[in-house]
Amino acid sequence: KAGVTQTPRYLIKTRGQQVTLSCSPISGHRSVSWYQQTPGQGLQFLFEYFSETQRNKGNFPGRFSGRQFSNSRSEMNVSTLELGDSALYLCASSMGTGINTEAFFGQGTRLTVV
Amino acid sequence: SQQGEEDPQALSIQEGENATMNCSYKTSINNLQWYRQNSGRGLVHLILIRSNEREKHSGRLRVTLDTSKKSSSLLITASRAADTASYFCATDEAGSARQLTFGSGTQLTVLP
């Protein structure tokens, strides 16, 4: 079974630009959640999608948005990039149902904003 | 915001020794999951322990959970150089893994 696939692996963008990151979950998984990892703040939850609907949202500005498609693939968009958006962005895939569900992560997208 | 702290922040041991990492959290949880991360890459799922479980084993890993103290520990026995990584605990309060809250992580270095 293929794991969680994130593309691209690395990205360099300029301040003010926007970026779109992609995540393909494990086959059969209906939930995709996104996390930002930085040295200063650690791993922080961005949002979670289940069956194309956003179920949960973390405490991030509206510049961070996402969506999920009918095949469960998800995209995350960051508009008007700031230097502080430089981070490792991780997506997690899970069944999304049941109380005790394991979440499996992709390799991440390393975003650098210059 | 992060759920809690992991202790120690860094741990250095010799190959063959055991490594113990602790995780504390603040709220009621459905389960707690442990992950490993190598050099800023993705998170590898190690083990999930449910709130009604006290101990769980997987290979060289042993996880305990004390919900009264809101703490968990991860023991890696007979460590190997390949175990060198950062280890994170993540709590699931809402269930369904819809929103995990991570600890600050322990950087483990296993010296050959």
XYZ file of N, CA, C and O in Angstrom, chain A residues 35-45, chain B residues 1-9 22-26 32-35 37 43 86-93 100-107:
188
model
N -0.168 20.206 8.992
C 0.577 20.730 10.130
C 1.750 21.555 9.619
O 2.330 21.251 8.571
N 2.087 22.566 10.400
C 3.272 23.381 10.124
C 4.302 23.089 11.201
O 3.972 23.067 12.392
N 5.544 22.871 10.791
C 6.610 22.637 11.759
C 7.695 23.679 11.583
O 8.293 23.806 10.511
N 7.967 24.406 12.640
C 9.059 25.385 12.659
C 9.892 25.162 13.907
O 9.396 24.628 14.908
N 11.165 25.569 13.881
C 12.006 25.403 15.068
C 11.455 26.133 16.289
O 11.566 25.641 17.401
N 10.829 27.269 16.085
C 10.359 28.054 17.218
C 9.029 27.599 17.792
O 8.846 27.564 19.004
N 8.096 27.221 16.942
C 6.738 26.867 17.374
C 6.475 25.372 17.387
O 5.431 24.934 17.890
N 7.366 24.588 16.860
C 7.145 23.147 16.831
C 6.096 22.770 15.804
O 5.924 23.442 14.797
N 5.377 21.691 16.093
C 4.352 21.182 15.185
C 3.000 21.770 15.553
O 2.512 21.565 16.668
N 2.403 22.482 14.621
C 1.121 23.128 14.890
C 0.093 22.720 13.845
O 0.383 22.670 12.651
N -1.102 22.481 14.307
C -2.207 22.038 13.465
C -2.757 23.199 12.657
O -3.016 24.290 13.191
N -1.253 25.805 19.684
C -0.365 25.724 20.844
C -0.072 24.262 21.126
O -0.817 23.376 20.708
N 1.004 23.998 21.824
C 1.389 22.629 22.083
C 0.714 22.144 23.344
O 0.475 22.893 24.288
N 0.469 20.854 23.383
C -0.228 20.237 24.490
C 0.631 20.240 25.739
O 0.169 20.486 26.826
N 1.894 19.930 25.562
C 2.725 19.836 26.746
C 4.180 19.728 26.400
O 4.598 20.083 25.303
N 4.904 19.216 27.336
C 6.340 19.162 27.186
C 6.829 17.733 27.126
O 6.201 16.817 27.647
N 7.968 17.571 26.474
C 8.635 16.286 26.501
C 9.940 16.443 27.251
O 10.582 17.493 27.200
N 10.307 15.394 27.907
C 11.440 15.440 28.797
C 12.227 14.141 28.648
O 11.640 13.071 28.657
N 13.558 14.183 28.445
C 14.327 15.422 28.315
C 14.205 16.015 26.912
O 13.677 15.374 26.011
N 14.719 17.196 26.718
C 14.717 17.788 25.381
C 15.738 17.093 24.501
O 15.548 16.985 23.289
N 9.837 11.036 28.157
C 8.580 11.299 28.834
C 7.810 12.419 28.152
O 8.396 13.326 27.570
N 6.510 12.328 28.271
C 5.622 13.302 27.638
C 4.530 13.657 28.633
O 3.929 12.765 29.234
N 4.296 14.941 28.812
C 3.194 15.371 29.673
C 2.193 16.149 28.838
O 2.569 16.805 27.866
N 0.929 16.064 29.216
C -0.100 16.783 28.477
C -1.091 17.395 29.462
O -1.000 17.158 30.672
N -2.029 18.174 28.934
C -2.828 19.014 29.838
C -4.302 18.658 29.920
O -4.963 18.984 30.903
N -3.022 8.577 22.683
C -1.748 9.270 22.542
C -0.922 8.466 21.550
O -0.880 7.232 21.620
N -0.284 9.174 20.630
C 0.504 8.508 19.589
C 1.945 9.002 19.665
O 2.190 10.172 19.931
N 2.868 8.110 19.413
C 4.285 8.458 19.376
C 4.780 8.379 17.936
O 4.417 7.465 17.182
N 5.638 9.360 17.613
C 6.205 9.446 16.276
C 7.713 9.640 16.355
O 8.244 10.173 17.341
N 11.004 11.248 13.984
C 11.321 12.103 12.848
C 12.831 12.154 12.683
O 13.554 12.515 13.605
N 7.135 12.396 9.635
C 6.931 11.697 10.901
C 6.570 10.246 10.630
O 5.692 9.965 9.812
N 14.400 12.490 16.324
C 13.559 13.214 17.277
C 12.294 12.408 17.485
O 11.741 11.841 16.536
N 11.837 12.373 18.718
C 10.638 11.602 19.064
C 9.582 12.554 19.622
O 9.889 13.383 20.495
N 8.376 12.420 19.104
C 7.283 13.295 19.503
C 6.095 12.478 20.000
O 5.777 11.432 19.433
N 5.450 12.996 21.023
C 4.163 12.447 21.409
C 3.083 13.370 20.853
O 3.299 14.579 20.707
N 1.940 12.800 20.556
C 0.823 13.583 20.032
C -0.455 13.082 20.685
O -0.727 11.876 20.680
N -1.219 13.992 21.237
C -2.463 13.605 21.886
C -3.646 13.874 20.965
O -3.657 14.823 20.180
N -4.626 13.003 21.078
C -5.842 13.108 20.284
C -6.993 13.336 21.261
O -7.442 12.398 21.915
N -7.444 14.568 21.370
C -8.523 14.890 22.303
C -9.892 14.635 21.695
O -10.804 14.156 22.352
N -4.366 16.463 16.040
C -3.386 16.014 17.013
C -2.651 17.214 17.587
O -2.377 18.184 16.875
N -2.334 17.130 18.861
C -1.555 18.175 19.527
C -0.224 17.577 19.934
O -0.184 16.595 20.681
N 0.842 18.170 19.456
C 2.172 17.595 19.625
C 2.936 18.196 20.791
O 2.782 19.378 21.135
N 3.782 17.354 21.375
C 4.745 17.826 22.350
C 5.927 18.448 21.633
O 6.002 18.458 20.398
N 6.860 18.924 22.428
C 8.014 19.644 21.878
C 9.112 18.722 21.358
O 10.017 19.172 20.674
N 9.036 17.450 21.691
C 9.976 16.489 21.136
C 11.224 16.266 21.969
O 11.667 17.139 22.711
N 11.774 15.068 21.842
C 13.057 14.707 22.456
C 14.009 14.309 21.341
O 13.677 13.452 20.525
N 15.177 14.933 21.323
C 16.204 14.582 20.348
C 17.073 13.485 20.953
O 17.794 13.723 21.924
